[in-house]
Short mmCIF file of C-alpha atoms in Angstrom, two decimals:
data_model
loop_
_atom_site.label_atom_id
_atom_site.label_comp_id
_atom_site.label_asym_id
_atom_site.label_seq_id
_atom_site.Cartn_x
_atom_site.Cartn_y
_atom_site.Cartn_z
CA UNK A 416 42.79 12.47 14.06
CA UNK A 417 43.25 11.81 10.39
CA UNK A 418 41.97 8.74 8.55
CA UNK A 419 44.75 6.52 7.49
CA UNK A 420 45.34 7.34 3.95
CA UNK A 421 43.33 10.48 3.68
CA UNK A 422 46.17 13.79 3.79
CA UNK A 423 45.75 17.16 3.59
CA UNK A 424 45.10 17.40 -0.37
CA UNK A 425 42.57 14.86 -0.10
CA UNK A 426 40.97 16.51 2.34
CA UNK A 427 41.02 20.15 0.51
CA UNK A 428 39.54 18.54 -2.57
CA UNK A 429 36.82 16.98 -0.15
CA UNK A 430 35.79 20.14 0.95
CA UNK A 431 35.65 22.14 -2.28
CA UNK A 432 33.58 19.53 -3.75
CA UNK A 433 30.81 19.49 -1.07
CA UNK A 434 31.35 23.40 -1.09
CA UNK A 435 30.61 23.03 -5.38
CA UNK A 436 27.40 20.91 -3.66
CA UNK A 437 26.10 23.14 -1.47
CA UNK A 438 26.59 26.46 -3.86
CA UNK A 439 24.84 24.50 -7.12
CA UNK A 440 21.46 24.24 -4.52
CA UNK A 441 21.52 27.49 -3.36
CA UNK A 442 21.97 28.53 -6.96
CA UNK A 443 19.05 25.97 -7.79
CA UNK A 444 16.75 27.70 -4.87
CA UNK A 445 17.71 31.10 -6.25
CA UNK A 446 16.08 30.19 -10.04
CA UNK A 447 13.22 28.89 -8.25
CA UNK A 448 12.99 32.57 -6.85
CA UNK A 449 13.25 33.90 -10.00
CA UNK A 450 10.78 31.78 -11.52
CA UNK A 451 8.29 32.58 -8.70
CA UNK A 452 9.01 36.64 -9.59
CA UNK A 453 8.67 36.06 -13.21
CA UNK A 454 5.34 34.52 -12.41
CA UNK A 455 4.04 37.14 -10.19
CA UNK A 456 4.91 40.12 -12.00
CA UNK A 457 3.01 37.99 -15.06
CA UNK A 458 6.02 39.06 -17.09
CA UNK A 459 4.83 36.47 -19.76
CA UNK A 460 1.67 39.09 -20.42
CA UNK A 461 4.13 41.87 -21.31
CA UNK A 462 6.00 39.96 -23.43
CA UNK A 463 3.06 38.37 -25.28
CA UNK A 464 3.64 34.48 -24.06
CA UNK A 465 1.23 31.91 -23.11
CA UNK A 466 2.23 32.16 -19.59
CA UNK A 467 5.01 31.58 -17.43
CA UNK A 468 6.54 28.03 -18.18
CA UNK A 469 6.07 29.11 -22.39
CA UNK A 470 8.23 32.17 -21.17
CA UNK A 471 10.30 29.86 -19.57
CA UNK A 472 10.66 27.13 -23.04
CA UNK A 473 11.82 30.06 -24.83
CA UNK A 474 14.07 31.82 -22.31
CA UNK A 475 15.80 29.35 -21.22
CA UNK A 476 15.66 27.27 -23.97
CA UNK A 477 13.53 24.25 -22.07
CA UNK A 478 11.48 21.75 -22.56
CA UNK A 479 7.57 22.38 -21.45
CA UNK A 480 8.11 19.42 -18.84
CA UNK A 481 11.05 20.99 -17.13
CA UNK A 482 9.37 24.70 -17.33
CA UNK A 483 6.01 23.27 -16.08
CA UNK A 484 8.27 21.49 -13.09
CA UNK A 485 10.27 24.46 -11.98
CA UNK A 486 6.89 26.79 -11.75
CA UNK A 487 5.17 24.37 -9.43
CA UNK A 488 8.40 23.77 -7.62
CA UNK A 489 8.40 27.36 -7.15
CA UNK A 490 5.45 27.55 -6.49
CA UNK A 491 5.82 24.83 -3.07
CA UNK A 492 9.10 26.23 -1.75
CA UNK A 493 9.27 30.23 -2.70
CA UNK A 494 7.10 32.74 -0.14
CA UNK A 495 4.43 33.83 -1.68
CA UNK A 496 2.42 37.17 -1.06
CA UNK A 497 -1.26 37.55 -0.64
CA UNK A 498 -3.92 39.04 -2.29
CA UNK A 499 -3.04 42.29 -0.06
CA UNK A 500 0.36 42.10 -1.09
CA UNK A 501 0.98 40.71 2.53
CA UNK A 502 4.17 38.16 2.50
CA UNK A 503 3.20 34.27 3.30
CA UNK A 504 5.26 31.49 3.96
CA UNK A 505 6.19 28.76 1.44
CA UNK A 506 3.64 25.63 1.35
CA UNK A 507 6.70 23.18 2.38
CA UNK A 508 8.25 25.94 4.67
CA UNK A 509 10.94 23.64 5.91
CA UNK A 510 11.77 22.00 2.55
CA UNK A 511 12.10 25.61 1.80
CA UNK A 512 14.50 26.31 3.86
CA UNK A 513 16.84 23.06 3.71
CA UNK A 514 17.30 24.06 -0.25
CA UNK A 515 17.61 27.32 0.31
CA UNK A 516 20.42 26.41 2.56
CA UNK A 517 21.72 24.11 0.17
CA UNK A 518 21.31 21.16 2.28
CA UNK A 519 19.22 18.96 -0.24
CA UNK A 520 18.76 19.02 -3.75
CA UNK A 521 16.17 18.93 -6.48
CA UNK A 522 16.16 14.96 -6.13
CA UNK A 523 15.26 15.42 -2.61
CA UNK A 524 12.26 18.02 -3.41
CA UNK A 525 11.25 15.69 -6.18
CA UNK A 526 10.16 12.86 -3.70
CA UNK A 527 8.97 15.13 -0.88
CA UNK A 528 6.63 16.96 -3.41
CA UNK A 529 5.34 13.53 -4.46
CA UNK A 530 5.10 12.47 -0.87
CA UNK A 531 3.33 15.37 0.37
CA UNK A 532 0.98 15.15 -2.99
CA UNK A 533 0.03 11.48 -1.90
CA UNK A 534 -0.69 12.51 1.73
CA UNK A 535 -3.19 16.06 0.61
CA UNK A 536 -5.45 13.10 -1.25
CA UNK A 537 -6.00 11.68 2.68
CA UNK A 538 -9.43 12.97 3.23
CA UNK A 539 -9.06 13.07 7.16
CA UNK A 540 -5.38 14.03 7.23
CA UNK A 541 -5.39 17.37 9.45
CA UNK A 542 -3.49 20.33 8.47
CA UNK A 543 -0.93 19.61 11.71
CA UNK A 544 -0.06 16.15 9.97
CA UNK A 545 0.55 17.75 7.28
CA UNK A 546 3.43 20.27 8.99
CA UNK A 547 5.04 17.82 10.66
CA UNK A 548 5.17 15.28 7.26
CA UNK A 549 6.81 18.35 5.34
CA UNK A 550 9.36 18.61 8.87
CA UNK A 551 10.50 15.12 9.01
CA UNK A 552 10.76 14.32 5.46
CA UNK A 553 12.91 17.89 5.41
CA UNK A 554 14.79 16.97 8.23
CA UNK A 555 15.50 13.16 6.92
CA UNK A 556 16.36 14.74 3.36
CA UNK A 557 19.73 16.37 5.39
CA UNK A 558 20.57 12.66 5.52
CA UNK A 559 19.64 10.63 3.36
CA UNK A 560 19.97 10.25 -0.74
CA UNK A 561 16.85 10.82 -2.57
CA UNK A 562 16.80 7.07 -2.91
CA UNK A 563 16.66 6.61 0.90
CA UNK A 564 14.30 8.92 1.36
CA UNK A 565 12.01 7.69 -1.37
CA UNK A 566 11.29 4.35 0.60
CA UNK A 567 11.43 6.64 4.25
CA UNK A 568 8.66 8.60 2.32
CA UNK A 569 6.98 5.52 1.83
CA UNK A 570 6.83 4.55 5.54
CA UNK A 571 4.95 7.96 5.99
CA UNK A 572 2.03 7.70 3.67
CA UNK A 573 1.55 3.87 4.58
CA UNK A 574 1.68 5.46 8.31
CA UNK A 575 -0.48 7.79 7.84
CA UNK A 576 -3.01 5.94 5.35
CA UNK A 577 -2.52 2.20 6.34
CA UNK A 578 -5.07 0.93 4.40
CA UNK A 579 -3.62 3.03 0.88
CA UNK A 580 -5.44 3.88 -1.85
CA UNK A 581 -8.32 1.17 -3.13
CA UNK A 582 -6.65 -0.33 -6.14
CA UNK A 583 -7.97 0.15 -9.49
CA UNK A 584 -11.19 -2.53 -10.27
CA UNK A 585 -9.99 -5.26 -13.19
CA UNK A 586 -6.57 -4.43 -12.89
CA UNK A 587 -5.31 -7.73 -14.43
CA UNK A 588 -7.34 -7.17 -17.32
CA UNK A 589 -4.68 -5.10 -18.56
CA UNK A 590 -1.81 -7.80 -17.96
CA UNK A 591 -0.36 -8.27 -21.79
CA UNK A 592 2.31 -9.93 -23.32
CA UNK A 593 3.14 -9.36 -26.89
CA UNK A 594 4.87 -11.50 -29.14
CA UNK A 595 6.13 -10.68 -32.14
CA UNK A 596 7.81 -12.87 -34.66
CA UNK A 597 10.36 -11.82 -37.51
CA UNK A 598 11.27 -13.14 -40.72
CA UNK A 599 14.31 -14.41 -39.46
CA UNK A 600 12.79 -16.41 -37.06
CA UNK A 601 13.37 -14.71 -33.97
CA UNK A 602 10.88 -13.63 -31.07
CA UNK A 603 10.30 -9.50 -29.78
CA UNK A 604 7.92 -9.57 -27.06
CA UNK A 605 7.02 -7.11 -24.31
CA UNK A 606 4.29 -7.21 -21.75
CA UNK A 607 3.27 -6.17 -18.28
CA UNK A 608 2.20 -7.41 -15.18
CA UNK A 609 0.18 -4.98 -13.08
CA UNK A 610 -0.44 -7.21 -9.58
CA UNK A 611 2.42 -6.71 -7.54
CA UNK A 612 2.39 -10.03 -6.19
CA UNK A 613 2.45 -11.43 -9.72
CA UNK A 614 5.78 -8.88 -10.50
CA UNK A 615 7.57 -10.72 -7.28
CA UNK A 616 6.32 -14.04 -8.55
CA UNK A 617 7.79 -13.53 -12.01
CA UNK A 618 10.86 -12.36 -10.41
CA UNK A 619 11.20 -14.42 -7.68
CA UNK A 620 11.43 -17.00 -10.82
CA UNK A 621 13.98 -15.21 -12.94
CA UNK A 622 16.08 -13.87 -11.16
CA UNK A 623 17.70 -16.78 -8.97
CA UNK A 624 18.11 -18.51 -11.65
CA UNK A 625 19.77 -15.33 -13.65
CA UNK A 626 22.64 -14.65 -11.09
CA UNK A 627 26.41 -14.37 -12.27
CA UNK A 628 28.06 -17.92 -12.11
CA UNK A 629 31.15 -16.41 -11.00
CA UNK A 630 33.60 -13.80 -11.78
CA UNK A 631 34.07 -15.07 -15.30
CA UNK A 632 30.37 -14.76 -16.14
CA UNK A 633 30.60 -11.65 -17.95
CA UNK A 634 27.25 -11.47 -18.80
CA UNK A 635 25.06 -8.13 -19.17
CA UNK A 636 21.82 -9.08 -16.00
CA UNK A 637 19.77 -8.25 -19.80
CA UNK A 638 21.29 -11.36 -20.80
CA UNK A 639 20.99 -13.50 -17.90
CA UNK A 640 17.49 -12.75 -17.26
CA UNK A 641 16.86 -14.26 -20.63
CA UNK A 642 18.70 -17.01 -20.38
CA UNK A 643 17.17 -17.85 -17.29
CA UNK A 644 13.75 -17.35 -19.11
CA UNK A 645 15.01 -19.98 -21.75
CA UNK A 646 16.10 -22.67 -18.94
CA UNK A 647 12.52 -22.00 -17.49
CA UNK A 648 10.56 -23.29 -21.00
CA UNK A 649 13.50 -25.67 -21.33
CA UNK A 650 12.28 -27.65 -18.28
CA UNK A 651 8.59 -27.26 -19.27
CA UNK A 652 6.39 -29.79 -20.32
CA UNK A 653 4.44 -30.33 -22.60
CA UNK A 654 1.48 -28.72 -21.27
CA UNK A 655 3.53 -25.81 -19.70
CA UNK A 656 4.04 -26.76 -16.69
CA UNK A 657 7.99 -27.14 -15.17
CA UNK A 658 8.54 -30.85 -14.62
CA UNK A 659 10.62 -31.55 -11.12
CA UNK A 660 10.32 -33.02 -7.75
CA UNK A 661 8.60 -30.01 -5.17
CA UNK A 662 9.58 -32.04 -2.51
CA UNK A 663 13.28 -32.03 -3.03
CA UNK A 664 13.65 -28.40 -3.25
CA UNK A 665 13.35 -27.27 0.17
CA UNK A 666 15.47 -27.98 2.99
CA UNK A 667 12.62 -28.19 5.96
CA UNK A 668 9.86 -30.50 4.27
CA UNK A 669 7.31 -28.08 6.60
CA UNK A 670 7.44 -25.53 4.20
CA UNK A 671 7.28 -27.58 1.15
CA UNK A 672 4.10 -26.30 -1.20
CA UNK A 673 4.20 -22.84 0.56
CA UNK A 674 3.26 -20.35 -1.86
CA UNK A 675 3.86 -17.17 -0.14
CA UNK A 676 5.76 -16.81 3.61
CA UNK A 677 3.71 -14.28 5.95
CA UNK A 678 6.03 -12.70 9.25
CA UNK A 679 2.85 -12.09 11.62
CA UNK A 680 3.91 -9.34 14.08
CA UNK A 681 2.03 -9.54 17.07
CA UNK A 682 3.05 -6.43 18.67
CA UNK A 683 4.23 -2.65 17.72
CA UNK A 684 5.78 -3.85 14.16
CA UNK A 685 7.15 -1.31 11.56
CA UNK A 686 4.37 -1.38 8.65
CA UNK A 687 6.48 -1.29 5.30
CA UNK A 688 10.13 -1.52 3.82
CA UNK A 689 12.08 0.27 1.50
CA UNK A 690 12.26 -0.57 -2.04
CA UNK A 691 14.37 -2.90 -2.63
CA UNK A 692 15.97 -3.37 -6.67
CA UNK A 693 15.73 -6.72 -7.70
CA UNK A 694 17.85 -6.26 -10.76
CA UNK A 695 20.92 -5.26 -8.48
CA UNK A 696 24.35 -7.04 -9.64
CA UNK A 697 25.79 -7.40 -6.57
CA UNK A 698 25.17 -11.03 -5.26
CA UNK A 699 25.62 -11.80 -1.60
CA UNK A 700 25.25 -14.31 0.40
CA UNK A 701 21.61 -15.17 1.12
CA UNK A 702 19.43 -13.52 4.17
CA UNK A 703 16.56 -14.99 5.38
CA UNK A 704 16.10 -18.10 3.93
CA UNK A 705 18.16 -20.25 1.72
CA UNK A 706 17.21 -20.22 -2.00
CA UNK A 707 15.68 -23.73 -3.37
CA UNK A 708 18.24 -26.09 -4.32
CA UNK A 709 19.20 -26.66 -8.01
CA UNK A 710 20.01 -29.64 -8.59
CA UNK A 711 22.98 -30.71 -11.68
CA UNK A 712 20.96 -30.95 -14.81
CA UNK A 713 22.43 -34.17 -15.57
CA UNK A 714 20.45 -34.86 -12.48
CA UNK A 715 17.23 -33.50 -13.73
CA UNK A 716 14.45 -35.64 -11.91
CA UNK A 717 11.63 -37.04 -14.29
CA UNK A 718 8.76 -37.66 -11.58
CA UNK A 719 5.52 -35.77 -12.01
CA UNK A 720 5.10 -32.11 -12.07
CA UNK A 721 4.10 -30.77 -8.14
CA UNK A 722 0.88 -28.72 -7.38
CA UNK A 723 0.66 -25.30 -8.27
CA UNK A 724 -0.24 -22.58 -6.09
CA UNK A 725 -1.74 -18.78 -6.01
CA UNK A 726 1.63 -17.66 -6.06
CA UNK A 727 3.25 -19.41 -9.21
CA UNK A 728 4.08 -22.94 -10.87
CA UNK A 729 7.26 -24.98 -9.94
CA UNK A 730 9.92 -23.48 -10.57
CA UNK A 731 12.89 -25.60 -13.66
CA UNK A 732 14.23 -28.38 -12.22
CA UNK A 733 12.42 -29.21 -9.18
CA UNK A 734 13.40 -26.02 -7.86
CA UNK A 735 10.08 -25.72 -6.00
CA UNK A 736 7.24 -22.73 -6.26
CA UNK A 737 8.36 -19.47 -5.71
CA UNK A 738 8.55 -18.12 -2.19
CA UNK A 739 7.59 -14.82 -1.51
CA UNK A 740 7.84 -13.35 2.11
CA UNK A 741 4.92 -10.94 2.94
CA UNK A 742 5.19 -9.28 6.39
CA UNK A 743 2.26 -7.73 7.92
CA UNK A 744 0.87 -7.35 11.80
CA UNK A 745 -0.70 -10.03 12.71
CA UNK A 746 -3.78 -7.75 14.03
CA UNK A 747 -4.38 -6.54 10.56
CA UNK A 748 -4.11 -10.18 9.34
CA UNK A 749 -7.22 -11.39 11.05
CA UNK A 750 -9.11 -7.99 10.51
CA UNK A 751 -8.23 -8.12 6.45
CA UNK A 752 -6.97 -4.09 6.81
CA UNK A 753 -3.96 -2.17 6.69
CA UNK A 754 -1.18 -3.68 4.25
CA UNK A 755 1.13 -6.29 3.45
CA UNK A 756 4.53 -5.67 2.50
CA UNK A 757 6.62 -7.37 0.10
CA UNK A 758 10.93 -7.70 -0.09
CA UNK A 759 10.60 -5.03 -2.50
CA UNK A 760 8.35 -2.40 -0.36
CA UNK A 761 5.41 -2.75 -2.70
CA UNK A 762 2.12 -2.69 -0.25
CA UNK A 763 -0.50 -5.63 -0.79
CA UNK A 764 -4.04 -5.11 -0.03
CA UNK A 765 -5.16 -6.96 2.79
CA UNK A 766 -7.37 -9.90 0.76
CA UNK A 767 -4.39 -10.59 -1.25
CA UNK A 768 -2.65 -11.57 1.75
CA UNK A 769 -5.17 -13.15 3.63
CA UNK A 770 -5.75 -15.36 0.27
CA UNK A 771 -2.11 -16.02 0.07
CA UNK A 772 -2.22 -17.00 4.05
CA UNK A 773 -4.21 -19.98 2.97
CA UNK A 774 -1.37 -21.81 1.52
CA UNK A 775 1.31 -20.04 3.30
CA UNK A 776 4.04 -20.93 6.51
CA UNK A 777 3.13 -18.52 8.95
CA UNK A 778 6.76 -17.46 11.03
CA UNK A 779 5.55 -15.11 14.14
CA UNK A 780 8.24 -12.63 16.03
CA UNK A 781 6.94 -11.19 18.47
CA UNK A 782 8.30 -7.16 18.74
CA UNK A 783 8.72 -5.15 21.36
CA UNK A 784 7.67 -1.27 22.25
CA UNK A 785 10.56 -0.10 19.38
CA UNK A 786 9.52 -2.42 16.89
CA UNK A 787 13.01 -4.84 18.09
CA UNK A 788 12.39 -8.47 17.76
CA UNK A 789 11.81 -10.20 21.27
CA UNK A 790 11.18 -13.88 20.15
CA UNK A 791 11.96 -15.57 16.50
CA UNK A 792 9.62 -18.37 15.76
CA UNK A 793 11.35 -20.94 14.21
CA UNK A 794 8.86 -23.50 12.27
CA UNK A 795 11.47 -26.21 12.83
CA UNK A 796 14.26 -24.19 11.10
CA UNK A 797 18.08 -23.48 12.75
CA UNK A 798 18.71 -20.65 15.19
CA UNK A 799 20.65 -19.21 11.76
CA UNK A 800 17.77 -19.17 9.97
CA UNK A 801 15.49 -17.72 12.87
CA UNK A 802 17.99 -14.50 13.40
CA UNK A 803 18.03 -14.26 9.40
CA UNK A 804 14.26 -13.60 9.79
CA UNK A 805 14.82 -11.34 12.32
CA UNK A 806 16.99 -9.29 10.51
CA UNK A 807 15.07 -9.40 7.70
CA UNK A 808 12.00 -8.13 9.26
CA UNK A 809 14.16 -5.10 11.90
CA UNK A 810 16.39 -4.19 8.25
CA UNK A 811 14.40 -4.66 5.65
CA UNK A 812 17.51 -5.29 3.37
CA UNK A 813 21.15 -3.83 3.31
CA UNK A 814 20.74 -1.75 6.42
CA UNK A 815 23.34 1.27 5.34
CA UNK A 816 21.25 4.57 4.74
CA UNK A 817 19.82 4.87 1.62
CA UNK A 818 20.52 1.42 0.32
CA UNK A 819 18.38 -0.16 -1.59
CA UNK A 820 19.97 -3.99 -1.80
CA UNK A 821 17.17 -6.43 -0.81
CA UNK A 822 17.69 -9.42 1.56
CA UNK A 823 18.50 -11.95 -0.97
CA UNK A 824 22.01 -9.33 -2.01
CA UNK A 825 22.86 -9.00 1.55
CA UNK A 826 25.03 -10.68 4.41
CA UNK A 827 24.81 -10.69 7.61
CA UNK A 828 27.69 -8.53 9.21
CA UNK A 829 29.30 -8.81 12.87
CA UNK A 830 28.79 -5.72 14.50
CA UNK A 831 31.84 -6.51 16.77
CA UNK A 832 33.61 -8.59 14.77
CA UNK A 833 32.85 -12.36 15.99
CA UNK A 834 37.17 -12.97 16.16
CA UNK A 835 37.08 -10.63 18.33
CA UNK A 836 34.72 -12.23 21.21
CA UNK A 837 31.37 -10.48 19.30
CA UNK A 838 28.14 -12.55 19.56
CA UNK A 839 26.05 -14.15 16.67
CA UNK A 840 22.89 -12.69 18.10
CA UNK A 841 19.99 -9.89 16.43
CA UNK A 842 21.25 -7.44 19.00
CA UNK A 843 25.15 -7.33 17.87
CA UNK A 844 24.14 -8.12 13.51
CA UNK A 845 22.92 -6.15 10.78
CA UNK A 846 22.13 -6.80 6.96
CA UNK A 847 24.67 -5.10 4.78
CA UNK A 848 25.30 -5.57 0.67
CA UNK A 849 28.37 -6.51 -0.59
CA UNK A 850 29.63 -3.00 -1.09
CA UNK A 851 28.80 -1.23 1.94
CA UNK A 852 29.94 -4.36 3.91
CA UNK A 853 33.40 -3.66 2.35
CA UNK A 854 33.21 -0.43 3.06
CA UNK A 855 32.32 -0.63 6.78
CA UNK A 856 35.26 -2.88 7.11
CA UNK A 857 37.42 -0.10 5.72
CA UNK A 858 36.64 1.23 9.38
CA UNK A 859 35.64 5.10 8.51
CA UNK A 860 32.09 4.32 8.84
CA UNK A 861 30.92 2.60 12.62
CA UNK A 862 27.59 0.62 13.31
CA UNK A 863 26.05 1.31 16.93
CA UNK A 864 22.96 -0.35 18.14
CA UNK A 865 21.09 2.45 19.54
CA UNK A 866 16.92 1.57 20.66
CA UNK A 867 17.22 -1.56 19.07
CA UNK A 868 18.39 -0.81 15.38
CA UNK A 869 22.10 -0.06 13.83
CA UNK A 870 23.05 3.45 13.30
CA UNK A 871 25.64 4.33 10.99
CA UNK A 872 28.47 7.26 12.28
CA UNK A 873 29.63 8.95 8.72
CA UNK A 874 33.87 9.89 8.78
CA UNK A 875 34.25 13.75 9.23
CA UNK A 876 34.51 14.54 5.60
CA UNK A 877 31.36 13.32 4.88
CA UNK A 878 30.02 15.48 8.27
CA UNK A 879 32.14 17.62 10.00
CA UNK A 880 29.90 16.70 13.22
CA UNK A 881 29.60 13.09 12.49
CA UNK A 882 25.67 12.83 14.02
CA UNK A 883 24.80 9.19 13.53
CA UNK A 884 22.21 8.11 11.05
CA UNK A 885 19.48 5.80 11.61
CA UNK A 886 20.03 2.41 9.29
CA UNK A 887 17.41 -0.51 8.74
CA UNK A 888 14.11 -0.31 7.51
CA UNK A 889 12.95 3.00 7.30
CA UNK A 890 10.73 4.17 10.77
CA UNK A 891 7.90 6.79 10.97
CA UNK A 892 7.94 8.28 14.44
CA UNK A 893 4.82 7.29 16.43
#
């Protein structure tokens, strides 16, 4: 049955251009071929270059990065031939064969070859883990955008290696800001921040107060985010610190002087998120948690500046300190290993979150065998804000596959629609961004709850066979 609106030259065009698709990655597997010949034959030796990838610069006319890329590309995903001329399979045999079948794309071999880099630095990973990583990313890639499978990819190392990589020693040592100023008097600076908890800090700062004030605000986000900055040292005393009233800027007086918010899972929880872009546009209503109140600036309180906590100072105009939501299982909590995780899908080491705990409201859900949330703890807050939190910890952010809108850019969406006798429950919601909440109302996409988490049906012309994708946070087979 056709989709309203779609006719048959609509359709013929959608076909030709996933045909142009799938031709321009076989054609992209069949230079990688080449490439791999060039290199075995040693070509370059004849012809009196450094090498392959020089052979490459001048053939082709390419820069040395994009040689140097497409000879170890090759060099993962063509068959290779032993020493006794004997032929071997690729190293990523089944990322092999989904590009050679022009199912994914060089954006998709770009993250798996990253991914599978990451996971050969695991000293006890065995050589079966390996196989199946370079499967299920493979498989996944069929699926998902390279953005999607980025945070998917993600899951897997943190899976595999849930305590990560030891971060470098003295790391903030190399936190910098420059400042530079001109003869006409005005300011360049740039700087870093290397602690990611410091990153969602500074953001968690900026950006609420650099949202679009409606749809006049023409604004570039560039622009916002500095005159956000500018209403932050605006409301600054003296001595630096943002003057205001902490205990007017939250709605449940509980969680007033919480630096960080930590979602304990006591049970089989899912162990990281997908990264989330906090410089996204598109402003939704807000999941989770509400935002702290601004007050009118002709209402600017003049009482004495709040504490300050690990996380961050008050934030302009009694706006509060910054709240960060870290979710980690509770088990790891009170052992100090495995991770944290924050909205954006960065990891946090252990000590960082058990410092963070300290001064923290601690919200446990309680999961059950498929990572589904049994039991919302509420911490005095409304049955709204408890299935928020639950959504927030099963989704992870816009739950469509691939997206990468956190929370705080997402609303909650009726899975049957709540005119039409639906219930407000975990079990019949999801998290979806503006956009792809429009676009599941359009009604040729469908949400199913299937094991406890939404999966999204594609229309035909997307896939002929429809198969549902899995949505949410992204989830690492046991």
């Amino acid at each position: 049955m056709s989709e309203p609106g779609l006719g048959v030259v609509e359709r013929e065009l959608l076909d030709r251009a996933r045909d142009a698709e799938v031709a321009r990655r076989r054609d992209y597997y069949a230079r990688l071929e080449l490439v791999a010949e060039l290199d075995r034959a040693a070509v370059a030796e004849v012809t009196g270059d450094r090498g392959t990838v020089r052979l490459l610069q001048a053939q082709w006319n390419v820069d040395h990065a994009e040689a140097k890329r497409l000879l170890d590309e090759a060099g993962d995903l063509v068959a290779r031939r032993s020493l006794q001329g004997e032929r071997l399979p690729a190293r990523f045999p089944c990322t092999s064969a989904a590009v050679a079948a022009g199912a994914i794309g060089p954006g998709h071999v770009a993250v798996i070859r990253r991914a599978m880099a990451r996971l050969e630095r695991i000293s006890d990973l065995s050589v079966e883990d390996g196989v199946e990583a370079d499967r299920f990313l493979a498989e996944k890639a069929r699926q998902m955008s390279p953005a999607g499978l980025t945070a998917l990819a993600k899951a897997l190392v943190a899976h595999l290696d849930p305590d990560g990589e030891a971060p470098p020693e003295g790391e903030e040592r190399c936190d910098e800001l420059h400042v530079v100023r001109r003869r006409d008097g005005r300011l360049d600076f740039k700087g870093s921040l290397h602690d990611p908890v410091d990153a969602e800090v500074f953001l968690g700062a900026i950006d609420p107060l650099a949202e679009k004030l409606g749809p006049e605000d023409t604004r570039s986000l560039e622009r916002r985010r500095a005159d956000a900055l500018k209403e932050i040292v605006d409301n600054a005393d003296p001595t630096g610190t943002p003057t205001g009233d902490d205990r007017a800027a939250s709605d449940d007086p509980a969680m007033d002087g919480a630096a960080s918010e930590g979602a304990a899972c006591d049970g089989a929880g899912d162990d990281s998120v997908a990264g989330r872009d906090a410089a996204d546009d598109d402003a939704g209503e807000l999941a989770l948690i509400p935002e702290p109140r601004r007050p009118e600036p002709a209402t600017k309180p003049s009482g004495p500046s709040g504490p300050s906590g690990p996380s961050g100072p008050s934030g302009p105009s009694g706006s509060g300190r910054v709240l960060l939501t870290l979710t980690m299982d509770h088990r790891w909590l009170a052992e100090a290993v495995g991770h944290g995780v924050l909205d954006s899908g960065v990891l946090v080491h252990p000590q960082t979150v058990r410092r963070l705990a300290c001064d923290a409201g601690i919200i446990p859900m309680v999961l059950g065998s498929r990572s589904e949330p049994l039991d919302v703890g509420r911490q005095q807050r409304t049955a709204p804000d408890a299935i928020r939190r639950a959504l927030h910890l099963r989704d992870g952010g816009c739950a469509f596959p691939g997206c990468t809108r956190p929370p705080k850019r997402c609303q909650a969406h009726h899975i049957d629609h709540w005119l039409d006798g639906g219930d407000t429950c975990v079990e019949n919601m999801c998290l979806l961004c503006r956009f792809h909440h429009q676009l599941v109302h359009h009604g040729h996409w469908t949400i199913t709850m299937i094991d406890g988490r939404p999966w999204f049906t594609p229309p035909d012309w997307i896939d002929p066979d429809r198969q549902p994708r899995p949505g949410g946070r992204p989830r690492v087979p046991v």
